[in-house]
Short mmCIF file of C-alpha atoms in Angstrom, two decimals:
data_model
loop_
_atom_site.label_atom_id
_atom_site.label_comp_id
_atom_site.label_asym_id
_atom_site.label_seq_id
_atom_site.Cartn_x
_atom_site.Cartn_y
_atom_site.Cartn_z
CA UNK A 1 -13.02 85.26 97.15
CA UNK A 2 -10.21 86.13 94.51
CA UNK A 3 -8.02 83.60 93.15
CA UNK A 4 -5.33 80.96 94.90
CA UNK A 5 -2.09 82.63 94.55
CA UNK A 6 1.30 80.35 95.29
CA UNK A 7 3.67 83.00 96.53
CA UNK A 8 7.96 82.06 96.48
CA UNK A 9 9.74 84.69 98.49
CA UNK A 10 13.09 83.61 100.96
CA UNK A 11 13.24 87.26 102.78
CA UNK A 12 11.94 88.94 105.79
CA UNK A 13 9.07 90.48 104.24
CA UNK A 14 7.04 86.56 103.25
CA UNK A 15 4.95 86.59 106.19
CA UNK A 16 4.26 90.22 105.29
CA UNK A 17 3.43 90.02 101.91
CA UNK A 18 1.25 86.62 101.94
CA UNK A 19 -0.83 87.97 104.78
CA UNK A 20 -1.23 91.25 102.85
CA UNK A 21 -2.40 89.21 99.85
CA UNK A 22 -4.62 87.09 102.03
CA UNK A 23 -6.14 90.63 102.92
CA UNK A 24 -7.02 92.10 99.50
CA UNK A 25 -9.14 88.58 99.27
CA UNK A 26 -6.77 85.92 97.35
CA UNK A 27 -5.92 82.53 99.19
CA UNK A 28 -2.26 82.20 99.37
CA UNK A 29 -0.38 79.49 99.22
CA UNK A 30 3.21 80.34 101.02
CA UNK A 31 5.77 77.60 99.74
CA UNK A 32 8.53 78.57 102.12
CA UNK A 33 6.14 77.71 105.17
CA UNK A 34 9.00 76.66 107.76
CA UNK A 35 12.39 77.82 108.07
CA UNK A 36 15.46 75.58 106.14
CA UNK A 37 17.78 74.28 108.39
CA UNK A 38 21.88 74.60 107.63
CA UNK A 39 24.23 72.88 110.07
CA UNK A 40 27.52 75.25 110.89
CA UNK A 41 30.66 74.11 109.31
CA UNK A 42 31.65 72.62 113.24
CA UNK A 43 28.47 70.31 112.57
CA UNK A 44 29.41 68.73 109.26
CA UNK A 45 29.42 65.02 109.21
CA UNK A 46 32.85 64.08 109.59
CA UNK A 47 33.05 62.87 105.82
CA UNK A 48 31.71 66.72 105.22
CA UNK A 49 35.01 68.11 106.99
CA UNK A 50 37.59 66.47 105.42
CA UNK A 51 35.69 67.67 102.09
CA UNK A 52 35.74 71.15 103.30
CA UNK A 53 39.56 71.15 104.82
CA UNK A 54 40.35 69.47 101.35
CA UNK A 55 39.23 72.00 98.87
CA UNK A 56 39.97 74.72 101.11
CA UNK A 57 43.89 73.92 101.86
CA UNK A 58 44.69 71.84 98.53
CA UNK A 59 42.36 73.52 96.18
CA UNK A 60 42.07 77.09 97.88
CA UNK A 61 38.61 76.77 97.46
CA UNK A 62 35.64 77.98 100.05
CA UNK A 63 33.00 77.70 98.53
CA UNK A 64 32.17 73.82 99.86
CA UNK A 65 30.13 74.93 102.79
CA UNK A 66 27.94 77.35 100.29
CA UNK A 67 27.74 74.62 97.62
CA UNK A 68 26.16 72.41 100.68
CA UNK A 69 24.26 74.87 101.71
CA UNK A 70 22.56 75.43 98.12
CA UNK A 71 21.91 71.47 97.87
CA UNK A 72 19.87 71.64 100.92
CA UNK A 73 17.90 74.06 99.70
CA UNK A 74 17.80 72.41 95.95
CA UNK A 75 16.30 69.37 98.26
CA UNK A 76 14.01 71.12 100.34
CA UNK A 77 12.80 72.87 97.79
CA UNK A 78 12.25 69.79 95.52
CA UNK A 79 10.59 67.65 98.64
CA UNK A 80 7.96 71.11 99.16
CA UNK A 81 6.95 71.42 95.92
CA UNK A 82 6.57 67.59 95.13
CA UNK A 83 3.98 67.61 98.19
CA UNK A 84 1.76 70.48 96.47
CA UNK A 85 1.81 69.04 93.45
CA UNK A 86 0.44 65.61 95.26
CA UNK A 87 -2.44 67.76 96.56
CA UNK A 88 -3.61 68.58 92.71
CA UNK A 89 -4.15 72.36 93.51
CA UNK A 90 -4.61 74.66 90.44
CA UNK A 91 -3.32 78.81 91.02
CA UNK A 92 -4.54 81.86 89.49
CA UNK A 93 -0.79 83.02 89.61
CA UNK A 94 2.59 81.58 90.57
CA UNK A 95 4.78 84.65 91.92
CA UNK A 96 8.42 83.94 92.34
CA UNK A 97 10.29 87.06 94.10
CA UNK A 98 13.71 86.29 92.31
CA UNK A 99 13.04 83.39 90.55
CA UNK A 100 17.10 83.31 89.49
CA UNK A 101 17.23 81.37 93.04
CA UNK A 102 15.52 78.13 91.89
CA UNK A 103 16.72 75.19 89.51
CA UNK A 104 15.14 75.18 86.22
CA UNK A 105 13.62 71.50 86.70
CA UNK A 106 11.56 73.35 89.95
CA UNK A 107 10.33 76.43 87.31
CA UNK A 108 9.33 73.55 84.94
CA UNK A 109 7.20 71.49 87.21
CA UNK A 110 5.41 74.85 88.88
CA UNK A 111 4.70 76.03 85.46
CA UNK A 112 2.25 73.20 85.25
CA UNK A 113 0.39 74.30 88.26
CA UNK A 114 -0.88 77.25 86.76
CA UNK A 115 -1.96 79.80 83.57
CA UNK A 116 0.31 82.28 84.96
CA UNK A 117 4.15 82.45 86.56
CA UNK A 118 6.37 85.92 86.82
CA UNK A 119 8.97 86.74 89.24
CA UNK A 120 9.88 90.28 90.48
CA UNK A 121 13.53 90.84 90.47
CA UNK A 122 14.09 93.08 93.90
CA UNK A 123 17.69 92.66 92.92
CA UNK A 124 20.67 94.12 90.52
CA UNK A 125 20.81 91.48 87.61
CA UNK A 126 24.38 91.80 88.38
CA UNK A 127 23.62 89.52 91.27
CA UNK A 128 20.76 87.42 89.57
CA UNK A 129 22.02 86.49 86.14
CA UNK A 130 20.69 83.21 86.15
CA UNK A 131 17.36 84.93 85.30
CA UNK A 132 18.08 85.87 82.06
CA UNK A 133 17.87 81.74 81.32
CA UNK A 134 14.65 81.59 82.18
CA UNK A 135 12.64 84.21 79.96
CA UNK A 136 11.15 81.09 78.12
CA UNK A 137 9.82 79.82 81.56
CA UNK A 138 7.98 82.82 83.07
CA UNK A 139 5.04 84.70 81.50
CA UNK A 140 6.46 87.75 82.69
CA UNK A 141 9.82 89.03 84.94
CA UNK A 142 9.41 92.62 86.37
CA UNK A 143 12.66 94.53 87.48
CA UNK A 144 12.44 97.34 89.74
CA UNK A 145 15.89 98.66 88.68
CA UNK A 146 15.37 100.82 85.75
CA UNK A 147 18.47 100.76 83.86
CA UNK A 148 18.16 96.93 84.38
CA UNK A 149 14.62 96.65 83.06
CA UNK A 150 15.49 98.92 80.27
CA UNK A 151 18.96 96.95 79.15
CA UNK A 152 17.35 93.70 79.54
CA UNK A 153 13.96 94.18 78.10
CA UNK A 154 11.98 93.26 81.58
CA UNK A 155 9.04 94.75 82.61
CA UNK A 156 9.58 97.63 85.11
CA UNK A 157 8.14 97.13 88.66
CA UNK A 158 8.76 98.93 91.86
CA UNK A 159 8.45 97.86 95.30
CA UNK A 160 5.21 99.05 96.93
CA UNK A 161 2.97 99.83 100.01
CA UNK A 162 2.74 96.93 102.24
CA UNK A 163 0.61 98.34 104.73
CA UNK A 164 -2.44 101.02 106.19
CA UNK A 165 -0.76 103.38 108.27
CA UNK A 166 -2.12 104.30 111.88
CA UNK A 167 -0.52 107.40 112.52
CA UNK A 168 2.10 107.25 115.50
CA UNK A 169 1.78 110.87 117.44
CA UNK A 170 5.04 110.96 118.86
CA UNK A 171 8.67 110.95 117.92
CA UNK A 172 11.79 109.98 119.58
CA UNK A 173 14.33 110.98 116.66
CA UNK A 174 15.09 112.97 113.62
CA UNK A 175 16.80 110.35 111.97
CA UNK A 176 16.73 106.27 111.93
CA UNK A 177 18.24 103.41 109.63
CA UNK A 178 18.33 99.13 109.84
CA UNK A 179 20.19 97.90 107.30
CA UNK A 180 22.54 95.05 106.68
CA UNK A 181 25.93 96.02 106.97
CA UNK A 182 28.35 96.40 104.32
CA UNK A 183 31.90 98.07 104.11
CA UNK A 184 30.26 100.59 102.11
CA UNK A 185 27.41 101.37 104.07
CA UNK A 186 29.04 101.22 107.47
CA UNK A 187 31.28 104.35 105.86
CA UNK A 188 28.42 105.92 104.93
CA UNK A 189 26.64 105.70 108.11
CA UNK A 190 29.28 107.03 110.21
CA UNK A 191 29.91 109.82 107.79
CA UNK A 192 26.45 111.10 108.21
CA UNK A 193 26.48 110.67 111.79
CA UNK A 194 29.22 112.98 112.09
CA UNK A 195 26.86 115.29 110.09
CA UNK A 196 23.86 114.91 112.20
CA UNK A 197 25.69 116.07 115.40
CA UNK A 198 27.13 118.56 113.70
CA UNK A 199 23.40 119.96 112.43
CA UNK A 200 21.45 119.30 115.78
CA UNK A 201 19.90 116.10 114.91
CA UNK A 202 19.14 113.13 116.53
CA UNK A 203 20.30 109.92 114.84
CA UNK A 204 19.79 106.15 115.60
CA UNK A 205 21.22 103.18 113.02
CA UNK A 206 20.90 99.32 113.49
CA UNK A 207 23.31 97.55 111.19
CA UNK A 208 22.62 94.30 110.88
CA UNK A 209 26.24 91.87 111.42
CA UNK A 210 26.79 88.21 110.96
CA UNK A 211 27.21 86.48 114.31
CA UNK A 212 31.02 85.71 113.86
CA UNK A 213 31.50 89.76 114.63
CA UNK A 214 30.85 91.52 117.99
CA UNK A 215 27.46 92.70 118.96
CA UNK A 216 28.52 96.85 119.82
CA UNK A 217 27.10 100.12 120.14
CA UNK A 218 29.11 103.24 119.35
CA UNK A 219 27.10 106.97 119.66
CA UNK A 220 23.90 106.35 117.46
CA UNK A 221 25.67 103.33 115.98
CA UNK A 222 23.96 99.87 116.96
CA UNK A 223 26.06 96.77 115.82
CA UNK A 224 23.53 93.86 116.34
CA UNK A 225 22.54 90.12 114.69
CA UNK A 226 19.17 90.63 116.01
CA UNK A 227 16.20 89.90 113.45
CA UNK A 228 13.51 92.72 113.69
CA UNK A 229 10.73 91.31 112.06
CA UNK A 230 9.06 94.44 109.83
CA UNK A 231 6.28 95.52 112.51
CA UNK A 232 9.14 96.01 114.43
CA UNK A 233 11.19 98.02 112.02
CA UNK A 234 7.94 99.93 110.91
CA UNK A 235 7.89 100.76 114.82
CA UNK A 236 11.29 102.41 114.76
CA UNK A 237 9.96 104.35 111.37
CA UNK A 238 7.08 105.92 112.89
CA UNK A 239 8.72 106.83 116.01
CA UNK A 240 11.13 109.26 113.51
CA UNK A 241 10.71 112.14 111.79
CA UNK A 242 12.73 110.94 108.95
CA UNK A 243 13.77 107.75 107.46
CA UNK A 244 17.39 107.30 106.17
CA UNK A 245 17.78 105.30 102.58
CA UNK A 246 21.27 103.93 101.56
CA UNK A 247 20.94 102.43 98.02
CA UNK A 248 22.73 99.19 97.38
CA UNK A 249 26.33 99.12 95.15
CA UNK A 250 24.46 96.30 92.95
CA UNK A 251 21.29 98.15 91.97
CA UNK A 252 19.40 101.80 91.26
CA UNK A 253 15.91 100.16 92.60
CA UNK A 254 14.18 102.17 95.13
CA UNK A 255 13.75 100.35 98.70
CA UNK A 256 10.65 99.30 100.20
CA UNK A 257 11.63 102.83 102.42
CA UNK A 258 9.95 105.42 100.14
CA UNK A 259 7.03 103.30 100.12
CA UNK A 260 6.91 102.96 103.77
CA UNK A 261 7.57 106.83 103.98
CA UNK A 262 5.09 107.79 101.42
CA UNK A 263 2.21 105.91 103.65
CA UNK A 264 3.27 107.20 107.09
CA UNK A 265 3.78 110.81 105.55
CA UNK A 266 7.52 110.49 106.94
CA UNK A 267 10.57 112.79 105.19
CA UNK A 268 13.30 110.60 103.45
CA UNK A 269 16.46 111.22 103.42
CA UNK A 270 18.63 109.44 100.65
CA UNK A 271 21.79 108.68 98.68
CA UNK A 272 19.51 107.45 95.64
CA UNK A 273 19.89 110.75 93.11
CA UNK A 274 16.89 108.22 91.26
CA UNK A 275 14.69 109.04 93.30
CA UNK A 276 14.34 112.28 91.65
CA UNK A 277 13.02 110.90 87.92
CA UNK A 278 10.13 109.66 89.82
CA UNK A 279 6.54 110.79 89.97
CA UNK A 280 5.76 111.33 93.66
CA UNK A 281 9.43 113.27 93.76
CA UNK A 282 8.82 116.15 95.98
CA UNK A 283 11.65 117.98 97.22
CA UNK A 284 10.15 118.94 100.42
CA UNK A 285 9.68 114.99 101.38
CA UNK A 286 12.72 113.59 99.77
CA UNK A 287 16.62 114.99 100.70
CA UNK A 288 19.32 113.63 98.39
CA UNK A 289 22.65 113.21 100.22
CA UNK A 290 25.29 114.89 97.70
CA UNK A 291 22.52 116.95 95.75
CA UNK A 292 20.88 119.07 97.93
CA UNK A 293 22.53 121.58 100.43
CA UNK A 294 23.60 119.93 103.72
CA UNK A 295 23.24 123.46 105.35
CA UNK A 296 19.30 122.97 104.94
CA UNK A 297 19.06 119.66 106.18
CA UNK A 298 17.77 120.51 109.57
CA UNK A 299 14.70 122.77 108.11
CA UNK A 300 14.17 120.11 105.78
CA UNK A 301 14.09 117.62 108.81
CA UNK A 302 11.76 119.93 110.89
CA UNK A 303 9.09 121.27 107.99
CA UNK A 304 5.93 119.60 106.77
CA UNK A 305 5.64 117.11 104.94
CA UNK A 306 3.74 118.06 101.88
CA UNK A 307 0.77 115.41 101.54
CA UNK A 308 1.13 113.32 98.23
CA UNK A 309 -2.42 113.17 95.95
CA UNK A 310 -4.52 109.66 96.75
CA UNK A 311 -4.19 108.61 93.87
CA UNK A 312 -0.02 108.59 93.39
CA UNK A 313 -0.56 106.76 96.75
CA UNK A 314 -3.12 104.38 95.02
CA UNK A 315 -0.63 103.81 92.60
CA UNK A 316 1.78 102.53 94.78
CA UNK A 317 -0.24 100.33 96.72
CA UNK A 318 0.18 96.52 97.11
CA UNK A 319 -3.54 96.33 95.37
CA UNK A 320 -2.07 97.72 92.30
CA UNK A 321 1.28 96.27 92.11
CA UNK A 322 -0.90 92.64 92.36
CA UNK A 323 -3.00 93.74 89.78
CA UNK A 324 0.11 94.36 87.55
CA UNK A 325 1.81 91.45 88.30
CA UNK A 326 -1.50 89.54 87.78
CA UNK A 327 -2.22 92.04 84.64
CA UNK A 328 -5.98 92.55 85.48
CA UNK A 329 -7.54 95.20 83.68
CA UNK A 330 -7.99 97.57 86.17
CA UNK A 331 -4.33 98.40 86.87
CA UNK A 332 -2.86 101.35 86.71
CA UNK A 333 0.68 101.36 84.92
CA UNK A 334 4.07 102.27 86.70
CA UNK A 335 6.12 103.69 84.06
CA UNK A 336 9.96 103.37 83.95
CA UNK A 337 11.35 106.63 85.08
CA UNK A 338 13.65 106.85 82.47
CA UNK A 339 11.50 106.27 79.25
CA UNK A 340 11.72 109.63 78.63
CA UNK A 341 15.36 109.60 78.44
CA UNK A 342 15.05 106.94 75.55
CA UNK A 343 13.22 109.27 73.55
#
């Protein structure tokens, strides 16, 4: 058996990731083992609502119930990590997906635990700043936005392959997307919807809404607050022809969908125009919304895929990305896509 990993990570993909760890033959230690609890603002102590009312009528000030909401996690987090500390476990590696989201006292005590500490920043540093504090904490932080690694000095570091594809058979669609929704990506959505019908192809999106809005469907359009845990979503993938990517306003970073399409040998279809400084590029595999000609997209849809080389898929694998976050000596380097441009 490998080393004891303790693994930080608040998103969907946790479970995910510290089983696929637990796989490769490292223990794993998962410190956000239980979800955190945050009362609604109609819950509030009583004290609690007169605070809130207060700064939000006399101050004009809403951030109360977020401040609360970060001091229960502050606490949580503090209580958790107090109790492994009691147990006296040492870790190969501490790996903090966006450490920015943790007081510096926590970073502190952790670093004690262990030889080793990075976190990967799956985020624009527009929306992490509090990072760029802590380079004297971590041994390493890896960015997978390029421009970001590049203008901050980070390490560059995509996502990766979470997972051994069993080839699903059949399809049901040309065309799916979950995402979160956002003005921006709601427009986008229902621009390219218009544009499927219009080309022949089937089309199904799940936007992901907060509960205060109303759970609809419209056409291909699902409006839910459903989770879908990421066998589920992986479900949806394989069942398509073609996954649809809609990068993020905050960041350049490729999503955890090429990686997913590159092991399931699924087309992508994309608003990324990044996408095309990297390696396993292949314009056969990959359409880029506002780059290539919308008049091919349904022969790009209904080719084949052109099969990647083992090896770029090797290089993408979770395996690999571990071993370069762990900087063994038998990984195999990701380079920044745009080092060439610096030249």
């Amino acid at each position: 058996m490998r080393g004891n990993v303790l693994f930080f990570s608040t998103n969907s993909l946790n479970a995910t990731f510290s089983s696929e760890i637990e796989k490769l033959g490292y223990g794993v230690t998962v410190f956000h083992n239980e979800k955190i609890i945050y009362p609604e603002v109609k819950n509030f102590s009583f004290i609690d609502k007169l605070k809130n009312i207060y700064y939000r009528i006399i101050k004009k000030d809403t951030s109360f119930p977020h401040k609360k909401q970060k001091k229960i996690f502050n606490n949580w987090v503090i209580n958790r990590l107090e109790s492994i500390i009691k147990e006296g476990e040492r870790y190969e590696a501490i790996i903090f997906f966006r450490g920015d989201l943790y007081e510096r006292e926590v970073l502190l005590k952790c670093k004690r635990l262990s030889h080793r500490m990075v976190s990967f920043q799956a985020d624009g540093i527009s929306v992490s700043q509090r990072i760029l504090e802590y380079r004297d904490i971590f041994d390493d932080v890896f960015c997978f936005d390029p421009d970001d690694a590049i203008k901050y000095n980070f390490k560059f570091l995509t996502n990766c392959i979470l997972f051994t594809d069993v080839k699903e058979k059949t399809t049901e669609r040309d065309v799916f997307y979950l995402g979160t929704s956002t003005y921006e990506r709601e427009e986008s959505v229902m621009k390219l919807e218009n544009l499927f019908v219009k080309n022949n192809i089937s089309f199904k999106a799940i936007l992901n809404i907060n509960k205060y809005k109303e759970e609809k469907t419209v056409n291909s359009i699902e409006h839910t607050y459903r989770f879908f845990d990421y066998c589920k979503v992986l479900e949806y993938e394989k069942k398509s022809k073609c996954i649809l990517d809609l990068v993020h306003t905050n960041h350049n970073g490729l999503s955890f969908r090429f990686f997913e399409a590159m092991e399931m040998q699924k087309k992508i279809i994309t608003n990324n125009v990044e996408v095309k400084k990297y390696d396993f590029y292949n314009k056969n595999n990959i359409f880029i919304i506002g780059l290539d000609d919308e008049k091919t997209l349904f022969y790009f849809i209904n080719s084949p895929y052109e099969k990647l080389d083992e090896d770029m898929i090797l290089k993408y694998r979770l395996e690999n990305w571990l071993n370069i976050v762990l900087d063994t000596e038998n990984k195999i380097e990701i380079e920044n896509p745009l080092d060439d441009e610096k030249i």
